[in-house]
Amino acid sequence: MSNYSGSNRSVLHVVVLAAGKGTRMRSARPKVLHPIAGRSMLDRVLDAAESLHPASVRVVIGFAAEQIQAACARPGIDWVVQAEQLGTGHAVACAVANLEQTDLGVTDEDRVLVLYGDVPLLAQDVLEPLLATAWDHALSVLTTILDEPGGYGRIIRNSDGQLVAIREHRDASPDEHAISEINTGMLVARLGDLRQWLPQLAPHNAQGELYLTDIVSMAEAQNKTIATRTEPDPLRVAGVNDRWALAEIERAWQRRQAQQLALAGTTIIDPSRLDIRGVVTSGIDNVIDINVVLEGVVNLGNNVMIEPNCVLRNVTLGDGVRIRAFSHLDGAELAAGVEVGPFARLRPGTRLAAGSRVGNFVEIKASFIGKGSKINHLSYIGDTTMGAECNIGAGTITCNYDGANKHHTEIGDAVFVGSSTQLVAPVRIGDGATIGAGSTITNDVPAGHLAIARARQVVRGGWLRPQKIPKKTQD
Ligand code: UD1
Ligand code: CA
């Protein structure tokens, strides 16, 4: 069911424009697939569209259509191919023609919300006030005010302040260039009017395109009711046409996210050196030092310390966790009081119980490490279950892969593994067992036993070191 039903049971349809190549990006990749804060612009726009629960969502694609469909596949979206990119007006006309062919039972009173795939930071709260004006107007246009409006279509109002036209930057007079109110591209129109207006568009402009924006002067000429809504936050409706705009919007958005985190109780040493490419939840009194990237879903408890130059993707950190410098964590869950790094790598499926410790140049994958256990130096632990209070010596390796299959290593509580040990899986080490340094363990070790698996040391007296052979002198 649609959230948006006006009178006569009319409903809302969303059309997203994403057919252009984005020539100004100078990229082989279609513009709308370039990411902002880790997600493609089009994905972000589609989230915003879906948040409205409309009757339908159509995405107009053309350049690299298959690539876009594959990258942004999700149920409930209809793709419309605009074979030739003749302009935004033509793109909407393609979508409307497609909409007419469906069995949705569209009526003239339905409303069409147009979104642009290159305006990535909009969301429900930006669109709601626009939609609020939609049902009792033929046309509603979302505008904003910019200090530097260059490049955007300008909002032309008459002496009563009524919107009468949108003039593209390239077609605008010097007087019109001075107008700081711009067209965000987003608008809502009555379907019956679009049906009538769109076929009348003509390419009489600097770019020789069919401009959607020309429907404004058509509506004005027919004395239709036109509403405008001015978005107070320009960032939320900023468009991306080139990579510099992409970079600027990325930084501005990152700063916003850092601000939110800071105001919620996290100390951020330098907001310009934190990147959040996902969703972060956070307690209080956490400290994030410089050059940290947080990706996916990151949950931070209280009193967490993240030292410089760390990447954390899909991790949960309990209270008091300390991630030391240059560590890389992906798909890991760390309980309270755990310390990791510097230079640690935690891969998916790593779970570290309270108070455990992972030191430098240690890699852990798909393993559970029990309470208070320590793996402090130069080790690889994979497909392992480890009990509490173990001490794993430097250079320990779980040999979990036989070239064809992965095997499990099971280590009990209070196990001591001497340095430079290989545990050849599948293998079990019982509680309290001790492994002598330099061992290659291929058989299970029972609880409380000592295992040593290395060649016995040989000590010889009277050993003569080899002597250097003197070089022949030339005759
Ligand atoms: C457009 C608006 C401008 C507004 C600005 C806001 C028009 C004529 N101009 O200008 O008033 O200030 O956005 O960001 O609408 N597209 C298609 N098919 C086409 C042409 C474009 O799908 O034939 C898509 C593009 O892929 C893009 C969007 O429509 O996602 C906007 O096109 P773009 O060329 O970027 O328009 P702007 O010049 O930014
Ligand atoms: Ca644009």
PDB file of C-alpha atoms in Angstrom, residues 253-349:
ATOM      1  CA  TRP A 253      29.078  14.720   4.060  1.00  0.00           C
ATOM      2  CA  GLN A 254      31.932  13.126   6.010  1.00  0.00           C
ATOM      3  CA  ARG A 255      32.168  16.256   8.113  1.00  0.00           C
ATOM      4  CA  ARG A 256      28.435  16.025   8.873  1.00  0.00           C
ATOM      5  CA  GLN A 257      28.775  12.406   9.962  1.00  0.00           C
ATOM      6  CA  ALA A 258      31.798  13.206  12.130  1.00  0.00           C
ATOM      7  CA  GLN A 259      29.875  16.050  13.722  1.00  0.00           C
ATOM      8  CA  GLN A 260      26.984  13.738  14.595  1.00  0.00           C
ATOM      9  CA  LEU A 261      29.353  11.237  16.161  1.00  0.00           C
ATOM     10  CA  ALA A 262      31.196  13.957  18.092  1.00  0.00           C
ATOM     11  CA  LEU A 263      27.989  15.496  19.427  1.00  0.00           C
ATOM     12  CA  ALA A 264      26.903  12.022  20.554  1.00  0.00           C
ATOM     13  CA  GLY A 265      29.972  11.735  22.787  1.00  0.00           C
ATOM     14  CA  THR A 266      32.949  10.551  20.738  1.00  0.00           C
ATOM     15  CA  THR A 267      36.195  12.511  20.654  1.00  0.00           C
ATOM     16  CA  ILE A 268      37.350  12.824  17.065  1.00  0.00           C
ATOM     17  CA  ILE A 269      40.920  14.031  16.892  1.00  0.00           C
ATOM     18  CA  ASP A 270      40.549  15.413  13.359  1.00  0.00           C
ATOM     19  CA  PRO A 271      37.154  15.342  11.600  1.00  0.00           C
ATOM     20  CA  SER A 272      38.855  15.736   8.224  1.00  0.00           C
ATOM     21  CA  ARG A 273      40.758  12.498   8.776  1.00  0.00           C
ATOM     22  CA  LEU A 274      37.843  10.208   9.643  1.00  0.00           C
ATOM     23  CA  ASP A 275      35.790   8.480   6.938  1.00  0.00           C
ATOM     24  CA  ILE A 276      32.509   6.732   7.673  1.00  0.00           C
ATOM     25  CA  ARG A 277      31.329   4.564   4.776  1.00  0.00           C
ATOM     26  CA  GLY A 278      28.393   2.917   6.420  1.00  0.00           C
ATOM     27  CA  VAL A 279      26.491   3.111   9.672  1.00  0.00           C
ATOM     28  CA  VAL A 280      28.178   3.672  13.023  1.00  0.00           C
ATOM     29  CA  THR A 281      26.511   3.278  16.386  1.00  0.00           C
ATOM     30  CA  SER A 282      28.482   4.531  19.334  1.00  0.00           C
ATOM     31  CA  GLY A 283      28.367   4.828  23.107  1.00  0.00           C
ATOM     32  CA  ILE A 284      30.163   7.631  24.915  1.00  0.00           C
ATOM     33  CA  ASP A 285      33.757   8.574  25.663  1.00  0.00           C
ATOM     34  CA  ASN A 286      35.176   6.821  22.636  1.00  0.00           C
ATOM     35  CA  VAL A 287      38.245   8.334  21.017  1.00  0.00           C
ATOM     36  CA  ILE A 288      39.000   8.060  17.302  1.00  0.00           C
ATOM     37  CA  ASP A 289      42.471   9.165  16.307  1.00  0.00           C
ATOM     38  CA  ILE A 290      43.480  10.273  12.816  1.00  0.00           C
ATOM     39  CA  ASN A 291      43.174   8.377   9.505  1.00  0.00           C
ATOM     40  CA  VAL A 292      40.498   5.929  10.517  1.00  0.00           C
ATOM     41  CA  VAL A 293      38.042   4.412   8.019  1.00  0.00           C
ATOM     42  CA  LEU A 294      34.820   2.846   9.319  1.00  0.00           C
ATOM     43  CA  GLU A 295      32.925   0.732   6.779  1.00  0.00           C
ATOM     44  CA  GLY A 296      29.683  -1.241   6.784  1.00  0.00           C
ATOM     45  CA  VAL A 297      28.037  -1.615  10.169  1.00  0.00           C
ATOM     46  CA  VAL A 298      30.321  -0.591  13.024  1.00  0.00           C
ATOM     47  CA  ASN A 299      29.102  -0.775  16.611  1.00  0.00           C
ATOM     48  CA  LEU A 300      31.228   0.839  19.292  1.00  0.00           C
ATOM     49  CA  GLY A 301      30.602   0.461  23.030  1.00  0.00           C
ATOM     50  CA  ASN A 302      31.867   2.995  25.560  1.00  0.00           C
ATOM     51  CA  ASN A 303      35.466   4.042  26.219  1.00  0.00           C
ATOM     52  CA  VAL A 304      36.738   2.536  22.992  1.00  0.00           C
ATOM     53  CA  MET A 305      40.062   3.816  21.715  1.00  0.00           C
ATOM     54  CA  ILE A 306      40.953   3.593  18.028  1.00  0.00           C
ATOM     55  CA  GLU A 307      44.516   4.621  17.355  1.00  0.00           C
ATOM     56  CA  PRO A 308      45.746   6.149  14.059  1.00  0.00           C
ATOM     57  CA  ASN A 309      45.562   4.463  10.646  1.00  0.00           C
ATOM     58  CA  CYS A 310      43.014   1.726  11.243  1.00  0.00           C
ATOM     59  CA  VAL A 311      40.358   0.267   8.932  1.00  0.00           C
ATOM     60  CA  LEU A 312      37.299  -1.273  10.630  1.00  0.00           C
ATOM     61  CA  ARG A 313      34.653  -2.974   8.507  1.00  0.00           C
ATOM     62  CA  ASN A 314      31.560  -4.619  10.012  1.00  0.00           C
ATOM     63  CA  VAL A 315      32.896  -4.843  13.556  1.00  0.00           C
ATOM     64  CA  THR A 316      31.454  -4.716  17.034  1.00  0.00           C
ATOM     65  CA  LEU A 317      33.728  -3.460  19.804  1.00  0.00           C
ATOM     66  CA  GLY A 318      32.816  -3.845  23.474  1.00  0.00           C
ATOM     67  CA  ASP A 319      33.492  -1.347  26.251  1.00  0.00           C
ATOM     68  CA  GLY A 320      37.098  -0.356  26.798  1.00  0.00           C
ATOM     69  CA  VAL A 321      38.433  -2.011  23.639  1.00  0.00           C
ATOM     70  CA  ARG A 322      41.677  -0.560  22.346  1.00  0.00           C
ATOM     71  CA  ILE A 323      42.606  -0.889  18.673  1.00  0.00           C
ATOM     72  CA  ARG A 324      46.225   0.068  18.311  1.00  0.00           C
ATOM     73  CA  ALA A 325      47.688   1.807  15.282  1.00  0.00           C
ATOM     74  CA  PHE A 326      47.720   0.303  11.752  1.00  0.00           C
ATOM     75  CA  SER A 327      45.245  -2.490  12.407  1.00  0.00           C
ATOM     76  CA  HIS A 328      42.762  -3.906   9.879  1.00  0.00           C
ATOM     77  CA  LEU A 329      39.558  -5.468  11.214  1.00  0.00           C
ATOM     78  CA  ASP A 330      36.877  -7.038   9.034  1.00  0.00           C
ATOM     79  CA  GLY A 331      33.863  -8.947  10.332  1.00  0.00           C
ATOM     80  CA  ALA A 332      35.136  -9.218  13.903  1.00  0.00           C
ATOM     81  CA  GLU A 333      33.447  -9.081  17.279  1.00  0.00           C
ATOM     82  CA  LEU A 334      35.532  -7.956  20.242  1.00  0.00           C
ATOM     83  CA  ALA A 335      34.257  -8.198  23.820  1.00  0.00           C
ATOM     84  CA  ALA A 336      35.017  -5.731  26.592  1.00  0.00           C
ATOM     85  CA  GLY A 337      38.605  -4.877  27.390  1.00  0.00           C
ATOM     86  CA  VAL A 338      40.189  -6.542  24.355  1.00  0.00           C
ATOM     87  CA  GLU A 339      43.387  -5.027  22.975  1.00  0.00           C
ATOM     88  CA  VAL A 340      44.455  -5.521  19.376  1.00  0.00           C
ATOM     89  CA  GLY A 341      47.495  -4.420  17.390  1.00  0.00           C
ATOM     90  CA  PRO A 342      49.498  -2.488  16.449  1.00  0.00           C
ATOM     91  CA  PHE A 343      49.606  -4.065  12.953  1.00  0.00           C
ATOM     92  CA  ALA A 344      46.982  -6.727  13.573  1.00  0.00           C
ATOM     93  CA  ARG A 345      44.667  -8.227  10.973  1.00  0.00           C
ATOM     94  CA  LEU A 346      41.326  -9.679  12.028  1.00  0.00           C
ATOM     95  CA  ARG A 347      39.333 -11.353   9.252  1.00  0.00           C
ATOM     96  CA  PRO A 348      35.659 -12.369   9.101  1.00  0.00           C
ATOM     97  CA  GLY A 349      34.438 -14.699  11.817  1.00  0.00           C
TER      98      GLY A 349
END
